[in-house]
Amino acid sequence: GENVEQHPSTLSVQEGDSAVIKCTYSDSASNYFPWYKQELGKRPQLIIDIRSNVGEKKDQRIAVTLNKTAKHFSLHITETQPEDSAVYFCAASTTGTASKLTFGTGTRLQVTL
Amino acid sequence: DAGITQSPRYKITETGRQVTLMCHQTWSHSYMFWYRQDLGHGLRLIYYSAAADITDKGEVPDGYVVSRSKTENFPLTLESATRSQTSVYFCASSESKGGRGLNTEAFFGQGTRLTVV
């Protein structure tokens, strides 16, 4: 089955700096790669996603890149702010009617003043 | 956010007891999932369902049972609770566009914090 690895597990940046979180996946049939943000005590919520026919997607301060050949994708957050502090999860979804969403182990991002 | 709800929000049970966690969604999403969240392990898939009466095992299914007789409900039962099943449980639902698999946003419930003593 699909295996998603995520690095780093913790990341501390100063406010205004950029943050990059990287994920790799194993199943070449995966074609959907969402990123979720989970604030303390809250549910995970989608912040951005990318499909296999796109190499990069941007939404204001966040962007995601996908390299299907290397089977890795990354989340980039620019001009970080204290409210970006949270746990971020990458995920990959396989194709087909029995597809499922497999998550990485999460990255705890701390934005310091 | 009110479209997917879990109950109870908190539950304390004793080892060996049967416990059922409920999940209800109002969007008629075809896919539903149960994850457990433990420190250092992220979100691990327990069971998932592509449609009513269709369920399949995820990464950590042992000790759990699911059913999906109706599209909107996906209960998770711990047949005989163990301390290792102490965790936060999240239910999620999603739709599939074009019948090409899971390729749209998954919406999560608020979570159920389960403690087995």
PDB file of C-alpha atoms in Angstrom:
ATOM      1  CA  GLY A   1       0.000   0.000   0.000  1.00  0.00           C
ATOM      2  CA  GLU A   2       0.872   3.663  -0.085  1.00  0.00           C
ATOM      3  CA  ASN A   3       3.550   4.964   2.282  1.00  0.00           C
ATOM      4  CA  VAL A   4       3.990   8.706   2.837  1.00  0.00           C
ATOM      5  CA  GLU A   5       7.065  10.031   4.592  1.00  0.00           C
ATOM      6  CA  GLN A   6       7.237  13.596   5.855  1.00  0.00           C
ATOM      7  CA  HIS A   7      10.175  15.738   6.997  1.00  0.00           C
ATOM      8  CA  PRO A   8      11.036  17.459   9.190  1.00  0.00           C
ATOM      9  CA  SER A   9       8.977  16.443  12.199  1.00  0.00           C
ATOM     10  CA  THR A  10       9.505  19.847  13.809  1.00  0.00           C
ATOM     11  CA  LEU A  11      10.415  23.161  12.263  1.00  0.00           C
ATOM     12  CA  SER A  12      11.060  26.471  13.946  1.00  0.00           C
ATOM     13  CA  VAL A  13      11.321  29.673  11.914  1.00  0.00           C
ATOM     14  CA  GLN A  14      11.326  33.353  12.699  1.00  0.00           C
ATOM     15  CA  GLU A  15       8.391  35.457  11.696  1.00  0.00           C
ATOM     16  CA  GLY A  16       8.784  36.591   8.118  1.00  0.00           C
ATOM     17  CA  ASP A  17      11.025  33.713   7.095  1.00  0.00           C
ATOM     18  CA  SER A  18      10.010  30.909   4.755  1.00  0.00           C
ATOM     19  CA  ALA A  19       9.196  27.345   5.767  1.00  0.00           C
ATOM     20  CA  VAL A  20       9.471  24.236   3.616  1.00  0.00           C
ATOM     21  CA  ILE A  21       8.019  20.817   4.421  1.00  0.00           C
ATOM     22  CA  LYS A  22       8.810  17.827   2.236  1.00  0.00           C
ATOM     23  CA  CYS A  23       6.995  14.568   1.597  1.00  0.00           C
ATOM     24  CA  THR A  24       7.682  11.476  -0.446  1.00  0.00           C
ATOM     25  CA  TYR A  25       5.220   8.803  -1.490  1.00  0.00           C
ATOM     26  CA  SER A  26       5.620   5.251  -2.722  1.00  0.00           C
ATOM     27  CA  ASP A  27       2.626   4.427  -4.917  1.00  0.00           C
ATOM     28  CA  SER A  28       3.032   5.669  -8.482  1.00  0.00           C
ATOM     29  CA  ALA A  29      -0.759   5.413  -8.885  1.00  0.00           C
ATOM     30  CA  SER A  30      -1.305   8.284  -6.431  1.00  0.00           C
ATOM     31  CA  ASN A  31      -2.706  11.298  -8.199  1.00  0.00           C
ATOM     32  CA  TYR A  32      -3.964  13.686  -5.524  1.00  0.00           C
ATOM     33  CA  PHE A  33      -1.798  15.362  -2.885  1.00  0.00           C
ATOM     34  CA  PRO A  34      -3.491  17.545  -0.267  1.00  0.00           C
ATOM     35  CA  TRP A  35      -1.972  19.407   2.655  1.00  0.00           C
ATOM     36  CA  TYR A  36      -3.811  19.825   5.936  1.00  0.00           C
ATOM     37  CA  LYS A  37      -3.239  22.195   8.814  1.00  0.00           C
ATOM     38  CA  GLN A  38      -4.203  21.232  12.342  1.00  0.00           C
ATOM     39  CA  GLU A  39      -4.225  23.796  15.094  1.00  0.00           C
ATOM     40  CA  LEU A  40      -3.972  22.635  18.673  1.00  0.00           C
ATOM     41  CA  GLY A  41      -7.127  20.804  19.736  1.00  0.00           C
ATOM     42  CA  LYS A  42      -8.813  21.309  16.372  1.00  0.00           C
ATOM     43  CA  ARG A  43      -9.624  19.140  13.399  1.00  0.00           C
ATOM     44  CA  PRO A  44      -7.341  18.971  10.334  1.00  0.00           C
ATOM     45  CA  GLN A  45      -8.380  21.365   7.582  1.00  0.00           C
ATOM     46  CA  LEU A  46      -7.318  21.506   3.963  1.00  0.00           C
ATOM     47  CA  ILE A  47      -5.062  24.429   3.059  1.00  0.00           C
ATOM     48  CA  ILE A  48      -3.983  23.507  -0.449  1.00  0.00           C
ATOM     49  CA  ASP A  49      -3.954  20.518  -2.774  1.00  0.00           C
ATOM     50  CA  ILE A  50      -2.393  19.531  -6.067  1.00  0.00           C
ATOM     51  CA  ARG A  51      -3.248  16.954  -8.675  1.00  0.00           C
ATOM     52  CA  SER A  52      -0.832  14.861 -10.673  1.00  0.00           C
ATOM     53  CA  ASN A  53      -1.299  16.807 -13.895  1.00  0.00           C
ATOM     54  CA  VAL A  54       0.052  19.993 -12.280  1.00  0.00           C
ATOM     55  CA  GLY A  55       3.609  20.685 -11.160  1.00  0.00           C
ATOM     56  CA  GLU A  56       3.008  23.686  -8.949  1.00  0.00           C
ATOM     57  CA  LYS A  57       0.112  25.496  -7.328  1.00  0.00           C
ATOM     58  CA  LYS A  58       0.096  28.723  -5.356  1.00  0.00           C
ATOM     59  CA  ASP A  59      -2.417  30.368  -3.060  1.00  0.00           C
ATOM     60  CA  GLN A  60      -1.221  33.650  -1.580  1.00  0.00           C
ATOM     61  CA  ARG A  61       1.614  32.802   0.839  1.00  0.00           C
ATOM     62  CA  ILE A  62       1.470  29.047   0.390  1.00  0.00           C
ATOM     63  CA  ALA A  63       2.560  26.947  -2.558  1.00  0.00           C
ATOM     64  CA  VAL A  64       2.922  23.284  -3.293  1.00  0.00           C
ATOM     65  CA  THR A  65       5.234  21.642  -5.804  1.00  0.00           C
ATOM     66  CA  LEU A  66       5.016  18.114  -7.150  1.00  0.00           C
ATOM     67  CA  ASN A  67       7.688  15.997  -8.804  1.00  0.00           C
ATOM     68  CA  LYS A  68       5.997  12.829 -10.008  1.00  0.00           C
ATOM     69  CA  THR A  69       9.190  11.308 -11.354  1.00  0.00           C
ATOM     70  CA  ALA A  70      10.890  11.535  -7.985  1.00  0.00           C
ATOM     71  CA  LYS A  71       7.619  10.923  -6.099  1.00  0.00           C
ATOM     72  CA  HIS A  72       7.946  13.878  -3.841  1.00  0.00           C
ATOM     73  CA  PHE A  73       5.980  17.022  -3.097  1.00  0.00           C
ATOM     74  CA  SER A  74       6.627  20.009  -0.903  1.00  0.00           C
ATOM     75  CA  LEU A  75       4.767  22.753   0.924  1.00  0.00           C
ATOM     76  CA  HIS A  76       6.252  26.237   0.895  1.00  0.00           C
ATOM     77  CA  ILE A  77       5.055  28.973   3.237  1.00  0.00           C
ATOM     78  CA  THR A  78       6.484  32.432   2.692  1.00  0.00           C
ATOM     79  CA  GLU A  79       6.429  35.430   5.029  1.00  0.00           C
ATOM     80  CA  THR A  80       5.457  33.238   7.949  1.00  0.00           C
ATOM     81  CA  GLN A  81       3.247  34.654  10.673  1.00  0.00           C
ATOM     82  CA  PRO A  82       2.558  33.465  14.242  1.00  0.00           C
ATOM     83  CA  GLU A  83      -0.847  32.156  13.154  1.00  0.00           C
ATOM     84  CA  ASP A  84       0.938  29.740  10.809  1.00  0.00           C
ATOM     85  CA  SER A  85       2.078  27.828  13.908  1.00  0.00           C
ATOM     86  CA  ALA A  86       0.364  24.435  13.733  1.00  0.00           C
ATOM     87  CA  VAL A  87       0.913  20.841  12.688  1.00  0.00           C
ATOM     88  CA  TYR A  88       0.941  20.314   8.939  1.00  0.00           C
ATOM     89  CA  PHE A  89       0.146  16.984   7.298  1.00  0.00           C
ATOM     90  CA  CYS A  90       0.784  15.934   3.747  1.00  0.00           C
ATOM     91  CA  ALA A  91      -1.276  13.151   2.203  1.00  0.00           C
ATOM     92  CA  ALA A  92      -1.532  11.114  -0.969  1.00  0.00           C
ATOM     93  CA  SER A  93      -4.517   9.509  -2.561  1.00  0.00           C
ATOM     94  CA  THR A  94      -4.462   6.529  -4.859  1.00  0.00           C
ATOM     95  CA  THR A  95      -6.638   6.270  -7.904  1.00  0.00           C
ATOM     96  CA  GLY A  96      -9.573   3.967  -8.543  1.00  0.00           C
ATOM     97  CA  THR A  97     -12.855   3.278  -6.797  1.00  0.00           C
ATOM     98  CA  ALA A  98     -11.170   1.908  -3.677  1.00  0.00           C
ATOM     99  CA  SER A  99      -8.857   4.843  -3.228  1.00  0.00           C
ATOM    100  CA  LYS A 100      -7.923   6.028   0.241  1.00  0.00           C
ATOM    101  CA  LEU A 101      -6.103   8.971   1.754  1.00  0.00           C
ATOM    102  CA  THR A 102      -2.765   8.173   3.402  1.00  0.00           C
ATOM    103  CA  PHE A 103      -1.139  10.802   5.619  1.00  0.00           C
ATOM    104  CA  GLY A 104       2.406  11.611   6.565  1.00  0.00           C
ATOM    105  CA  THR A 105       3.360  11.785  10.230  1.00  0.00           C
ATOM    106  CA  GLY A 106       3.086  15.562  10.442  1.00  0.00           C
ATOM    107  CA  THR A 107       5.371  18.567  10.905  1.00  0.00           C
ATOM    108  CA  ARG A 108       5.019  20.840  13.886  1.00  0.00           C
ATOM    109  CA  LEU A 109       5.767  24.369  12.681  1.00  0.00           C
ATOM    110  CA  GLN A 110       6.600  26.995  15.267  1.00  0.00           C
ATOM    111  CA  VAL A 111       6.823  30.606  14.117  1.00  0.00           C
ATOM    112  CA  THR A 112       8.681  32.714  16.627  1.00  0.00           C
ATOM    113  CA  LEU A 113       8.572  36.493  16.965  1.00  0.00           C
TER     114      LEU A 113
ATOM    115  CA  ASP B   1     -18.342  22.483   9.426  1.00  0.00           C
ATOM    116  CA  ALA B   2     -21.626  21.183  10.800  1.00  0.00           C
ATOM    117  CA  GLY B   3     -21.773  18.760   7.849  1.00  0.00           C
ATOM    118  CA  ILE B   4     -19.843  16.017   9.621  1.00  0.00           C
ATOM    119  CA  THR B   5     -20.291  15.334  13.289  1.00  0.00           C
ATOM    120  CA  GLN B   6     -18.849  12.825  15.693  1.00  0.00           C
ATOM    121  CA  SER B   7     -20.200  11.616  18.993  1.00  0.00           C
ATOM    122  CA  PRO B   8     -19.309  11.447  21.741  1.00  0.00           C
ATOM    123  CA  ARG B   9     -16.580  14.108  21.903  1.00  0.00           C
ATOM    124  CA  TYR B  10     -15.028  12.498  24.960  1.00  0.00           C
ATOM    125  CA  LYS B  11     -15.299   8.964  26.267  1.00  0.00           C
ATOM    126  CA  ILE B  12     -13.696   7.074  29.118  1.00  0.00           C
ATOM    127  CA  THR B  13     -14.180   3.332  29.140  1.00  0.00           C
ATOM    128  CA  GLU B  14     -12.760   0.308  30.866  1.00  0.00           C
ATOM    129  CA  THR B  15     -10.567  -2.356  29.336  1.00  0.00           C
ATOM    130  CA  GLY B  16     -12.623  -5.106  27.746  1.00  0.00           C
ATOM    131  CA  ARG B  17     -15.759  -3.049  27.163  1.00  0.00           C
ATOM    132  CA  GLN B  18     -17.324  -2.526  23.770  1.00  0.00           C
ATOM    133  CA  VAL B  19     -17.406   1.073  22.584  1.00  0.00           C
ATOM    134  CA  THR B  20     -19.009   2.594  19.510  1.00  0.00           C
ATOM    135  CA  LEU B  21     -17.992   5.927  18.083  1.00  0.00           C
ATOM    136  CA  MET B  22     -20.522   7.578  15.819  1.00  0.00           C
ATOM    137  CA  CYS B  23     -19.979   9.602  12.668  1.00  0.00           C
ATOM    138  CA  HIS B  24     -22.659  11.327  10.637  1.00  0.00           C
ATOM    139  CA  GLN B  25     -22.333  13.465   7.503  1.00  0.00           C
ATOM    140  CA  THR B  26     -25.008  15.438   5.698  1.00  0.00           C
ATOM    141  CA  TRP B  27     -23.342  15.915   2.306  1.00  0.00           C
ATOM    142  CA  SER B  28     -24.030  12.424   0.918  1.00  0.00           C
ATOM    143  CA  HIS B  29     -20.308  12.006   0.323  1.00  0.00           C
ATOM    144  CA  SER B  30     -19.504   8.564  -0.985  1.00  0.00           C
ATOM    145  CA  TYR B  31     -16.209   8.169   0.895  1.00  0.00           C
ATOM    146  CA  MET B  32     -15.877   7.985   4.652  1.00  0.00           C
ATOM    147  CA  PHE B  33     -12.827   7.278   6.784  1.00  0.00           C
ATOM    148  CA  TRP B  34     -11.785   6.582  10.338  1.00  0.00           C
ATOM    149  CA  TYR B  35      -8.352   7.722  11.511  1.00  0.00           C
ATOM    150  CA  ARG B  36      -6.653   7.562  14.846  1.00  0.00           C
ATOM    151  CA  GLN B  37      -4.191  10.239  15.871  1.00  0.00           C
ATOM    152  CA  ASP B  38      -1.347   9.458  18.222  1.00  0.00           C
ATOM    153  CA  LEU B  39       1.735  11.505  18.992  1.00  0.00           C
ATOM    154  CA  GLY B  40       4.517  10.621  16.604  1.00  0.00           C
ATOM    155  CA  HIS B  41       2.268   8.643  14.285  1.00  0.00           C
ATOM    156  CA  GLY B  42       0.202  11.301  12.624  1.00  0.00           C
ATOM    157  CA  LEU B  43      -3.141  10.184  11.235  1.00  0.00           C
ATOM    158  CA  ARG B  44      -3.364   6.462  10.687  1.00  0.00           C
ATOM    159  CA  LEU B  45      -6.192   4.987   8.686  1.00  0.00           C
ATOM    160  CA  ILE B  46      -8.273   2.375  10.501  1.00  0.00           C
ATOM    161  CA  TYR B  47     -11.067   1.637   8.038  1.00  0.00           C
ATOM    162  CA  TYR B  48     -12.594   3.352   5.066  1.00  0.00           C
ATOM    163  CA  SER B  49     -15.670   3.061   2.924  1.00  0.00           C
ATOM    164  CA  ALA B  50     -16.170   3.961  -0.723  1.00  0.00           C
ATOM    165  CA  ALA B  51     -19.982   3.686  -0.540  1.00  0.00           C
ATOM    166  CA  ALA B  52     -22.775   2.173   1.524  1.00  0.00           C
ATOM    167  CA  ASP B  53     -22.146  -1.508   2.230  1.00  0.00           C
ATOM    168  CA  ILE B  54     -18.550  -1.241   0.969  1.00  0.00           C
ATOM    169  CA  THR B  55     -15.807  -1.111   3.598  1.00  0.00           C
ATOM    170  CA  ASP B  56     -12.132  -1.950   3.616  1.00  0.00           C
ATOM    171  CA  LYS B  57      -9.265  -2.153   6.047  1.00  0.00           C
ATOM    172  CA  GLY B  58      -6.739   0.587   6.430  1.00  0.00           C
ATOM    173  CA  GLU B  59      -3.340   0.540   8.067  1.00  0.00           C
ATOM    174  CA  VAL B  60      -4.378  -0.357  11.640  1.00  0.00           C
ATOM    175  CA  PRO B  61      -7.727  -2.260  11.571  1.00  0.00           C
ATOM    176  CA  ASP B  62      -7.106  -4.844  14.316  1.00  0.00           C
ATOM    177  CA  GLY B  63      -9.567  -4.587  17.193  1.00  0.00           C
ATOM    178  CA  TYR B  64     -12.013  -2.402  15.264  1.00  0.00           C
ATOM    179  CA  VAL B  65     -15.208  -3.094  13.362  1.00  0.00           C
ATOM    180  CA  VAL B  66     -17.125  -0.789  11.027  1.00  0.00           C
ATOM    181  CA  SER B  67     -20.384  -0.852   9.167  1.00  0.00           C
ATOM    182  CA  ARG B  68     -22.042   1.402   6.639  1.00  0.00           C
ATOM    183  CA  SER B  69     -25.658   0.522   6.077  1.00  0.00           C
ATOM    184  CA  LYS B  70     -26.495   4.128   5.166  1.00  0.00           C
ATOM    185  CA  THR B  71     -24.418   6.607   3.198  1.00  0.00           C
ATOM    186  CA  GLU B  72     -24.500   9.210   5.953  1.00  0.00           C
ATOM    187  CA  ASN B  73     -23.394   7.057   8.890  1.00  0.00           C
ATOM    188  CA  PHE B  74     -20.129   5.250   9.541  1.00  0.00           C
ATOM    189  CA  PRO B  75     -19.881   3.951  13.116  1.00  0.00           C
ATOM    190  CA  LEU B  76     -16.632   2.560  14.503  1.00  0.00           C
ATOM    191  CA  THR B  77     -16.809  -0.152  17.165  1.00  0.00           C
ATOM    192  CA  LEU B  78     -14.050  -1.269  19.464  1.00  0.00           C
ATOM    193  CA  GLU B  79     -15.123  -4.806  20.258  1.00  0.00           C
ATOM    194  CA  SER B  80     -13.054  -5.188  23.433  1.00  0.00           C
ATOM    195  CA  ALA B  81     -11.242  -1.978  24.272  1.00  0.00           C
ATOM    196  CA  THR B  82      -7.562  -2.081  25.198  1.00  0.00           C
ATOM    197  CA  ARG B  83      -5.331   0.634  26.638  1.00  0.00           C
ATOM    198  CA  SER B  84      -3.434   0.813  23.352  1.00  0.00           C
ATOM    199  CA  GLN B  85      -6.638   2.081  21.753  1.00  0.00           C
ATOM    200  CA  THR B  86      -6.508   5.243  23.848  1.00  0.00           C
ATOM    201  CA  SER B  87      -6.319   7.897  21.152  1.00  0.00           C
ATOM    202  CA  VAL B  88      -8.065  10.719  19.361  1.00  0.00           C
ATOM    203  CA  TYR B  89     -10.314   9.363  16.633  1.00  0.00           C
ATOM    204  CA  PHE B  90     -11.247  11.389  13.565  1.00  0.00           C
ATOM    205  CA  CYS B  91     -13.928  10.583  11.071  1.00  0.00           C
ATOM    206  CA  ALA B  92     -13.727  12.171   7.621  1.00  0.00           C
ATOM    207  CA  SER B  93     -15.737  12.205   4.425  1.00  0.00           C
ATOM    208  CA  SER B  94     -15.015  13.084   0.825  1.00  0.00           C
ATOM    209  CA  GLU B  95     -16.418  12.932  -2.626  1.00  0.00           C
ATOM    210  CA  SER B  96     -14.906  11.600  -5.808  1.00  0.00           C
ATOM    211  CA  LYS B  97     -15.052  13.613  -9.004  1.00  0.00           C
ATOM    212  CA  GLY B  98     -15.481  11.757 -12.233  1.00  0.00           C
ATOM    213  CA  GLY B  99     -15.302   8.383 -10.527  1.00  0.00           C
ATOM    214  CA  ARG B 100     -11.528   8.527 -10.664  1.00  0.00           C
ATOM    215  CA  GLY B 101     -10.866   7.946  -7.045  1.00  0.00           C
ATOM    216  CA  LEU B 102     -10.389  10.202  -4.089  1.00  0.00           C
ATOM    217  CA  ASN B 103      -9.389  13.557  -5.483  1.00  0.00           C
ATOM    218  CA  THR B 104     -11.248  16.194  -3.538  1.00  0.00           C
ATOM    219  CA  GLU B 105     -11.102  17.681  -0.067  1.00  0.00           C
ATOM    220  CA  ALA B 106     -11.695  15.398   2.893  1.00  0.00           C
ATOM    221  CA  PHE B 107     -13.707  17.045   5.668  1.00  0.00           C
ATOM    222  CA  PHE B 108     -12.987  15.999   9.209  1.00  0.00           C
ATOM    223  CA  GLY B 109     -15.253  15.729  12.200  1.00  0.00           C
ATOM    224  CA  GLN B 110     -14.323  17.363  15.516  1.00  0.00           C
ATOM    225  CA  GLY B 111     -12.719  14.212  16.826  1.00  0.00           C
ATOM    226  CA  THR B 112     -13.462  11.869  19.720  1.00  0.00           C
ATOM    227  CA  ARG B 113     -10.965  11.621  22.547  1.00  0.00           C
ATOM    228  CA  LEU B 114     -11.151   8.068  23.849  1.00  0.00           C
ATOM    229  CA  THR B 115      -9.433   6.965  27.036  1.00  0.00           C
ATOM    230  CA  VAL B 116      -9.319   3.291  27.960  1.00  0.00           C
ATOM    231  CA  VAL B 117      -8.513   2.690  31.615  1.00  0.00           C
TER     232      VAL B 117
END
